[in-house]
mmCIF file of N, CA and C and ligand atoms in Angstrom:
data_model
loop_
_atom_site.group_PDB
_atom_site.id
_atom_site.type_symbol
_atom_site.label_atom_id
_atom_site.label_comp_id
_atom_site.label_asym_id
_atom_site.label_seq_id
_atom_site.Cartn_x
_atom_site.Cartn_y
_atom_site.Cartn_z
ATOM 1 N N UNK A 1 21.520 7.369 -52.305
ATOM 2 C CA UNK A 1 20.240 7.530 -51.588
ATOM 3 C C UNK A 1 19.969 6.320 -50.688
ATOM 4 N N UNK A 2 20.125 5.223 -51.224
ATOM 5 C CA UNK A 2 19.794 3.901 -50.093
ATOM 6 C C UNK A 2 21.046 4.176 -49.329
ATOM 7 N N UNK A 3 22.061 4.519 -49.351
ATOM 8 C CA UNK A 3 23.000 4.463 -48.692
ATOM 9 C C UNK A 3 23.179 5.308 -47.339
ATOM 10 N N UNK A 4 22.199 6.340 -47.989
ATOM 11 C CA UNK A 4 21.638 7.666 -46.664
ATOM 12 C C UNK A 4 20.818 6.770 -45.916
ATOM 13 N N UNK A 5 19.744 6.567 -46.359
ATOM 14 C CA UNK A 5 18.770 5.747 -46.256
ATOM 15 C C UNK A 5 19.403 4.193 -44.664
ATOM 16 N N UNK A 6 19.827 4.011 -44.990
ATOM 17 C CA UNK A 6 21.060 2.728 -44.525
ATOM 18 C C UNK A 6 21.507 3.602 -42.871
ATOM 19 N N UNK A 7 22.174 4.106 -43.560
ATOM 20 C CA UNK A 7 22.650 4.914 -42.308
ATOM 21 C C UNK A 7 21.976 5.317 -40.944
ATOM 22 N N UNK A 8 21.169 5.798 -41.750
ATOM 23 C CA UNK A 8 19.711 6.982 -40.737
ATOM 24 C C UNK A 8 19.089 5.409 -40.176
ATOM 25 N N UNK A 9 19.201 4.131 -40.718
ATOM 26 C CA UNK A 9 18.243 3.242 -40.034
ATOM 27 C C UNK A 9 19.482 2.748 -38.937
ATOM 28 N N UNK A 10 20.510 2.203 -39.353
ATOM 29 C CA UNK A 10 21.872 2.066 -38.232
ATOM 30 C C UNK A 10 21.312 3.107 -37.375
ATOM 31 N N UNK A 11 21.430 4.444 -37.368
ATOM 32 C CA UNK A 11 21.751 5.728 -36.225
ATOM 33 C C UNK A 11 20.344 5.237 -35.587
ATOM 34 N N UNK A 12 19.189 4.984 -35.854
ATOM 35 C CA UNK A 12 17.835 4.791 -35.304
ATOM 36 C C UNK A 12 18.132 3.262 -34.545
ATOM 37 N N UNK A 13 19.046 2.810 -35.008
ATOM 38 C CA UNK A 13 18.757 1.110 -34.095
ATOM 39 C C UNK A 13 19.601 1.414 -32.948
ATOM 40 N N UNK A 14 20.907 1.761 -32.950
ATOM 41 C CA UNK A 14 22.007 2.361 -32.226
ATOM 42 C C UNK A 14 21.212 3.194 -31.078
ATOM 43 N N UNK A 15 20.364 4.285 -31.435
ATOM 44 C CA UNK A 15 19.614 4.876 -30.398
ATOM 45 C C UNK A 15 18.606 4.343 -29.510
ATOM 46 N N UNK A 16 17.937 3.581 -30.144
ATOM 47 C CA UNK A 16 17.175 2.491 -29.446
ATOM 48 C C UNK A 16 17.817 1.795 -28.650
ATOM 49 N N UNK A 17 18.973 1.407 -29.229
ATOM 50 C CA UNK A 17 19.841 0.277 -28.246
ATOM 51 C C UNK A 17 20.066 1.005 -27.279
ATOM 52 N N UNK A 18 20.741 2.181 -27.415
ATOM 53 C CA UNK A 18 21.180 3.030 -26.480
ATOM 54 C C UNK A 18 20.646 3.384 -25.282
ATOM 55 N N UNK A 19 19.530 3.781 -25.358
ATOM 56 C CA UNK A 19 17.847 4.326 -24.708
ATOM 57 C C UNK A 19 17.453 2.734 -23.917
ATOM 58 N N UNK A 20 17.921 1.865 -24.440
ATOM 59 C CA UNK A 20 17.212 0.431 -23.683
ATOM 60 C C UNK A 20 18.001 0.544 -22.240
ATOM 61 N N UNK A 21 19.227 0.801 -22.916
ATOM 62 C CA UNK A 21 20.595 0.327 -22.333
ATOM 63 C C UNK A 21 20.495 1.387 -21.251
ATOM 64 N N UNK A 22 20.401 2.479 -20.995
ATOM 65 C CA UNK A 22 20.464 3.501 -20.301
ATOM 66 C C UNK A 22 19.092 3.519 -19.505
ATOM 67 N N UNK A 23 18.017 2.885 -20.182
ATOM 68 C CA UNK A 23 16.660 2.901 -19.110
ATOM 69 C C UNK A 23 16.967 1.739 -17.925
ATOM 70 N N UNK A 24 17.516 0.712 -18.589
ATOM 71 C CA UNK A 24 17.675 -0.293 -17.473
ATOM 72 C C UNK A 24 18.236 0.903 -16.140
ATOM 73 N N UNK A 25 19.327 1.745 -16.212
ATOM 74 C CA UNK A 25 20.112 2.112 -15.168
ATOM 75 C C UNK A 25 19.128 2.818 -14.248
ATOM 76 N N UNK A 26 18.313 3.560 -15.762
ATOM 77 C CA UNK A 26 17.632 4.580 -14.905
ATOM 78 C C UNK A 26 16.145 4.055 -13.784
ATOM 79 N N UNK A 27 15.789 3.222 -14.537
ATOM 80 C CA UNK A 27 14.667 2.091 -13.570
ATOM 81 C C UNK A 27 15.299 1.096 -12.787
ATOM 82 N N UNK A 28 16.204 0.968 -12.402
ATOM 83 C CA UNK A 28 16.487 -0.098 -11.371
ATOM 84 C C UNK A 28 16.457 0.568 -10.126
ATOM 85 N N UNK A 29 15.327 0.136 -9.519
ATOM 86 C CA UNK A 29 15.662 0.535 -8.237
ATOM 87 C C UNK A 29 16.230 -0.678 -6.657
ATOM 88 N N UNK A 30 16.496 0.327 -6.046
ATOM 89 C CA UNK A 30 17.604 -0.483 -4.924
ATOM 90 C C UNK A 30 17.088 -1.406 -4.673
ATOM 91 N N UNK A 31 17.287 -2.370 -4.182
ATOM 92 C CA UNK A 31 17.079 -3.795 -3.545
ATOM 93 C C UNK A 31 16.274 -4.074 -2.155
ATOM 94 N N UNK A 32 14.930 -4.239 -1.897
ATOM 95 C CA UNK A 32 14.190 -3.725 -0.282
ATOM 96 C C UNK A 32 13.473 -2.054 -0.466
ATOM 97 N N UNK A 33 13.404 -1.836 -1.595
ATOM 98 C CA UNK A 33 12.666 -0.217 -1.004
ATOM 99 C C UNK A 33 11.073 -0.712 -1.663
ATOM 100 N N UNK A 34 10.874 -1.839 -2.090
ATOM 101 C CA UNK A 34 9.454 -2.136 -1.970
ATOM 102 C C UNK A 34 8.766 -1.995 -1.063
ATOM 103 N N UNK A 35 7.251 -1.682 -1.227
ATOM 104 C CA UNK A 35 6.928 -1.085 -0.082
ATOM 105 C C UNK A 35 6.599 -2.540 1.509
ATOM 106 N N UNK A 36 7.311 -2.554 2.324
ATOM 107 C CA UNK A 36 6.766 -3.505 2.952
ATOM 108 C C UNK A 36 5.686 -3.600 4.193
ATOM 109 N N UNK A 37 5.047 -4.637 4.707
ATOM 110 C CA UNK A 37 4.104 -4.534 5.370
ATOM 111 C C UNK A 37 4.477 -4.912 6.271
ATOM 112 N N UNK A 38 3.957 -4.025 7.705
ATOM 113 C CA UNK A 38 4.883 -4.274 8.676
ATOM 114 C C UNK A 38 3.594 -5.231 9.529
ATOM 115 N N UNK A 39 3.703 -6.177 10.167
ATOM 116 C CA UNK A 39 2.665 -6.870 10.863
ATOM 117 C C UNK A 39 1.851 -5.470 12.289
ATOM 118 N N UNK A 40 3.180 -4.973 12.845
ATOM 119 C CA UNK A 40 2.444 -4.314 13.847
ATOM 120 C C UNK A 40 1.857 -3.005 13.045
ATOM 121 N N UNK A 41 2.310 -2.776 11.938
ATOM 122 C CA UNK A 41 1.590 -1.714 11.285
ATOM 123 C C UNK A 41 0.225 -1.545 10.651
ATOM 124 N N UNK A 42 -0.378 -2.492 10.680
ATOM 125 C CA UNK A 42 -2.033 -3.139 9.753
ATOM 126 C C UNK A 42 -2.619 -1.756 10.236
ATOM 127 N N UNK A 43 -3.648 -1.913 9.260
ATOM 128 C CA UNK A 43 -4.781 -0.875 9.636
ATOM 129 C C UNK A 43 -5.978 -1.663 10.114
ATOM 130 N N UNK A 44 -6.298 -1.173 11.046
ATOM 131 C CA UNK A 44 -7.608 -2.147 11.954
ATOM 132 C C UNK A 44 -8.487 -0.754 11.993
ATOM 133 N N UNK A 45 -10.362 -0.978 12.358
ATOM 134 C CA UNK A 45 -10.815 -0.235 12.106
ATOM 135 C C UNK A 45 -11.237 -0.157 13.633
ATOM 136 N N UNK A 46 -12.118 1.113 13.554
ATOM 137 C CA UNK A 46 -12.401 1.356 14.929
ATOM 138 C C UNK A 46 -14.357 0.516 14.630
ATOM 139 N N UNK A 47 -14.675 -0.054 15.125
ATOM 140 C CA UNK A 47 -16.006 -0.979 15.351
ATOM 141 C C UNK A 47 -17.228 0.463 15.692
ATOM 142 N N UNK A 48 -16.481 1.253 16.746
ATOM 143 C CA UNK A 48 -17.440 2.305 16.760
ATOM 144 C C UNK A 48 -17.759 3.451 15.630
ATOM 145 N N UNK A 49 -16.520 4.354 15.756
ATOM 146 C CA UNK A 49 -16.845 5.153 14.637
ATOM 147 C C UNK A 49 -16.055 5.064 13.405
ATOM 148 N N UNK A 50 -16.260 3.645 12.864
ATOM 149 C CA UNK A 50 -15.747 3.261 11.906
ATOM 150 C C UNK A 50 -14.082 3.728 10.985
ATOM 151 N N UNK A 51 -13.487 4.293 12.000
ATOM 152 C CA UNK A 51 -12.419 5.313 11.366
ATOM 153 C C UNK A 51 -11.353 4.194 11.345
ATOM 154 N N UNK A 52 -10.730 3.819 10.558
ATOM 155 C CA UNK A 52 -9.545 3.313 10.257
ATOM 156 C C UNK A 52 -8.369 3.699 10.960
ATOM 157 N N UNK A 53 -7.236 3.011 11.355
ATOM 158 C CA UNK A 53 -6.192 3.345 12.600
ATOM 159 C C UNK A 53 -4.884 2.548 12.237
ATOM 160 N N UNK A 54 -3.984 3.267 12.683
ATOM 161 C CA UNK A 54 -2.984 1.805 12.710
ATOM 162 C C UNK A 54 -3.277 0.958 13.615
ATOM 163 N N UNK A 55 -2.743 -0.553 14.077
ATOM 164 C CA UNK A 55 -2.757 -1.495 15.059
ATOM 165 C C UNK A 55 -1.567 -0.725 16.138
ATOM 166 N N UNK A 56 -1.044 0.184 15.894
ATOM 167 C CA UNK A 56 0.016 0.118 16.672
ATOM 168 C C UNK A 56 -0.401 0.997 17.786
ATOM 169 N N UNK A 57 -1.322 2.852 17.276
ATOM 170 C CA UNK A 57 -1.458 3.847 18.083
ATOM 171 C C UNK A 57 -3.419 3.072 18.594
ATOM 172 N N UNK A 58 -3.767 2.303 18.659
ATOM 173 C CA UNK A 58 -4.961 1.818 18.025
ATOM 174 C C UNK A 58 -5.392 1.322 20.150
ATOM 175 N N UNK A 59 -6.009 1.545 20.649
ATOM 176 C CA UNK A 59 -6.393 1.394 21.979
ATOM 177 C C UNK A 59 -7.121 -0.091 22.099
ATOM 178 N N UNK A 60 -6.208 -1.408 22.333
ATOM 179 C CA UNK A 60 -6.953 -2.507 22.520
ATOM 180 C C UNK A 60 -8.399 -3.068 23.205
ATOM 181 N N UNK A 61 -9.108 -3.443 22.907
ATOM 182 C CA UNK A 61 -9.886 -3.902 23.965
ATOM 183 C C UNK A 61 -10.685 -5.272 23.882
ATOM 184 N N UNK A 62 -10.319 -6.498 24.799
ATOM 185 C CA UNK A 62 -10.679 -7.873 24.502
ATOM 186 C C UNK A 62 -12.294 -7.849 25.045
ATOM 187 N N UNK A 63 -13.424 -8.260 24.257
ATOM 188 C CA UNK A 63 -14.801 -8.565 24.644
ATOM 189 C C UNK A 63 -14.901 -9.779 24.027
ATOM 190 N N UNK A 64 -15.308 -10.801 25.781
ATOM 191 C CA UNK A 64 -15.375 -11.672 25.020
ATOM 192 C C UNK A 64 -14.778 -13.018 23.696
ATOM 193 N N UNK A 65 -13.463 -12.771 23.842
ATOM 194 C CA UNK A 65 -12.558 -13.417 23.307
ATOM 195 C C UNK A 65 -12.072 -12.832 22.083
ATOM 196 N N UNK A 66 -12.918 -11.405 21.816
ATOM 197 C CA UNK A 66 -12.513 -11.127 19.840
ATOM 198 C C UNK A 66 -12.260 -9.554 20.461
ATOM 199 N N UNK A 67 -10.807 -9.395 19.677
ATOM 200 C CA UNK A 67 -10.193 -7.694 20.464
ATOM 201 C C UNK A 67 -10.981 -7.020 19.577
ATOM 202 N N UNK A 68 -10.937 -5.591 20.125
ATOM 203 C CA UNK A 68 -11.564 -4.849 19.033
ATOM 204 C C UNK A 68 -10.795 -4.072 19.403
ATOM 205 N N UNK A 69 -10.452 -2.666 17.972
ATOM 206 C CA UNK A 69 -9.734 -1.830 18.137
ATOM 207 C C UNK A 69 -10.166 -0.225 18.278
ATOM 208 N N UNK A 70 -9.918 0.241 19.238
ATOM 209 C CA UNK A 70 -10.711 1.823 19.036
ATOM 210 C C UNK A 70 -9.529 2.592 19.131
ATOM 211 N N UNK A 71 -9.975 4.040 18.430
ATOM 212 C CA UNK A 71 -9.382 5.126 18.381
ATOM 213 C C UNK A 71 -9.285 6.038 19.673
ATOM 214 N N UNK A 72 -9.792 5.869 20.822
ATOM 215 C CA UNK A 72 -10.092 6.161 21.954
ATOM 216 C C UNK A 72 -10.692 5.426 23.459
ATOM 217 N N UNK A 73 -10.549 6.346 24.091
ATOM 218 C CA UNK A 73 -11.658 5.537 25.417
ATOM 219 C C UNK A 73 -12.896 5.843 25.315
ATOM 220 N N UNK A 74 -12.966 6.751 24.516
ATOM 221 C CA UNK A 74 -14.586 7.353 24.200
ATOM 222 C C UNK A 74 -14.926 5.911 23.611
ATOM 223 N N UNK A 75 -14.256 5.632 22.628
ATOM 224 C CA UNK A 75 -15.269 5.213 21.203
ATOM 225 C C UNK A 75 -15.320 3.447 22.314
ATOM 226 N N UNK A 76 -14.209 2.911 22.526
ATOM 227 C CA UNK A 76 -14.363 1.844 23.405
ATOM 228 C C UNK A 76 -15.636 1.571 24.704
ATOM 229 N N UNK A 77 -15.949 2.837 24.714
ATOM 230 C CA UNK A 77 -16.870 2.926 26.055
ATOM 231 C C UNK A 77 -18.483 2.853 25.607
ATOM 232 N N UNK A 78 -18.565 3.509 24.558
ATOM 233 C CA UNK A 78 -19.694 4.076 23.545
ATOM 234 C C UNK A 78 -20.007 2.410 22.698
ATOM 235 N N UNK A 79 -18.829 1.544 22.615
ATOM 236 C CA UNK A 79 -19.220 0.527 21.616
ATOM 237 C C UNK A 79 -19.850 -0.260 22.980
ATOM 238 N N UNK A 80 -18.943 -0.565 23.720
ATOM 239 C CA UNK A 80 -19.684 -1.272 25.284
ATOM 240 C C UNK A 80 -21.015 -1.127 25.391
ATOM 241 N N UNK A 81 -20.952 0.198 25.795
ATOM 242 C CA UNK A 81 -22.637 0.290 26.072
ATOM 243 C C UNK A 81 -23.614 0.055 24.984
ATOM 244 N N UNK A 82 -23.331 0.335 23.672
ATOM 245 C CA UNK A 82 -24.034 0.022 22.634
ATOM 246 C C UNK A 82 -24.410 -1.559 22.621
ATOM 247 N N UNK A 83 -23.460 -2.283 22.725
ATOM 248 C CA UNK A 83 -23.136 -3.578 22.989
ATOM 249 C C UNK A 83 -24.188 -4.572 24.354
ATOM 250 N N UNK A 84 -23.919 -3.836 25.714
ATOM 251 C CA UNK A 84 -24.602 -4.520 26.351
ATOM 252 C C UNK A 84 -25.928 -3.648 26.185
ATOM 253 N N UNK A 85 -26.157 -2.433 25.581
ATOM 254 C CA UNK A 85 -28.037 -1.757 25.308
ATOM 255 C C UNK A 85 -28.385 -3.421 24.625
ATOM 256 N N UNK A 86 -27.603 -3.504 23.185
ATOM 257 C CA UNK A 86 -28.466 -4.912 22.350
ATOM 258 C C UNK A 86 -28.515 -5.999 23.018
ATOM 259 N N UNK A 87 -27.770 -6.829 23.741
ATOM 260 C CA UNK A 87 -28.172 -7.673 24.455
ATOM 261 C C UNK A 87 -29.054 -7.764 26.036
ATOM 262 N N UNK A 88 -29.190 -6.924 26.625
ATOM 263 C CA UNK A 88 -30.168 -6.635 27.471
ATOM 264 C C UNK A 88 -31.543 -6.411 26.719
ATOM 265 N N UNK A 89 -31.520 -5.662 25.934
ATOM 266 C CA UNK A 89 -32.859 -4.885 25.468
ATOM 267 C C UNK A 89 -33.309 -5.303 24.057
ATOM 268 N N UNK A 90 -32.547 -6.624 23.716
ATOM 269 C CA UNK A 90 -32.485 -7.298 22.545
ATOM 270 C C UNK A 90 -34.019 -7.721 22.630
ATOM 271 N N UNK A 91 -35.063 -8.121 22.795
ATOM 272 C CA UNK A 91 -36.155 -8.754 22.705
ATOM 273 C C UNK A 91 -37.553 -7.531 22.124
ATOM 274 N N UNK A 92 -36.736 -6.865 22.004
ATOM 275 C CA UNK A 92 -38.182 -5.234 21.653
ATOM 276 C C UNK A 92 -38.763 -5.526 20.726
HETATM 277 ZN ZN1 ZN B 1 -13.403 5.851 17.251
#
């Protein structure tokens, strides 16, 4: 009976070992497929209608020394005028 006993705990360590040994293969993954961040890829937001964009498809526009990024010529045109309404009409 200990001798069954004996055995069945060997076959249980053996499998464990086994299962360690075989997960390493199965979790290693390749070398670089982490996800990486590409600089021209950032997500920048649009200032007007707040929608998130890549930097890359993302329509530049410098005001004033600080770019801002829009999703369009609409939203670029719409932040402008919003922009010079508050400073013209800033005193109400
Ligand atoms: Zn927009």
């Amino acid at each position: 009976m200990t001798r069954l006993l004996f055995t069945l705990l060997v076959i249980t360590l053996l499998t464990f070992l086994l299962g360690r040994f075989l997960g390493r293969f199965l979790y290693r993954r390749p070398a670089g497929s982490a996800a990486r961040v590409d600089a021209g890829d950032a997500l920048v937001q649009d200032p007007n209608c707040l929608t998130y964009l890549s930097k890359k498809g993302a329509l530049e526009a410098k005001q004033g020394g600080v770019t801002h990024y829009f999703c369009g010529p609409a939203c670029a045109e719409a932040f402008e005028k919003k922009k010079a309404g508050k400073e013209s009409g800033g005193g109400k």
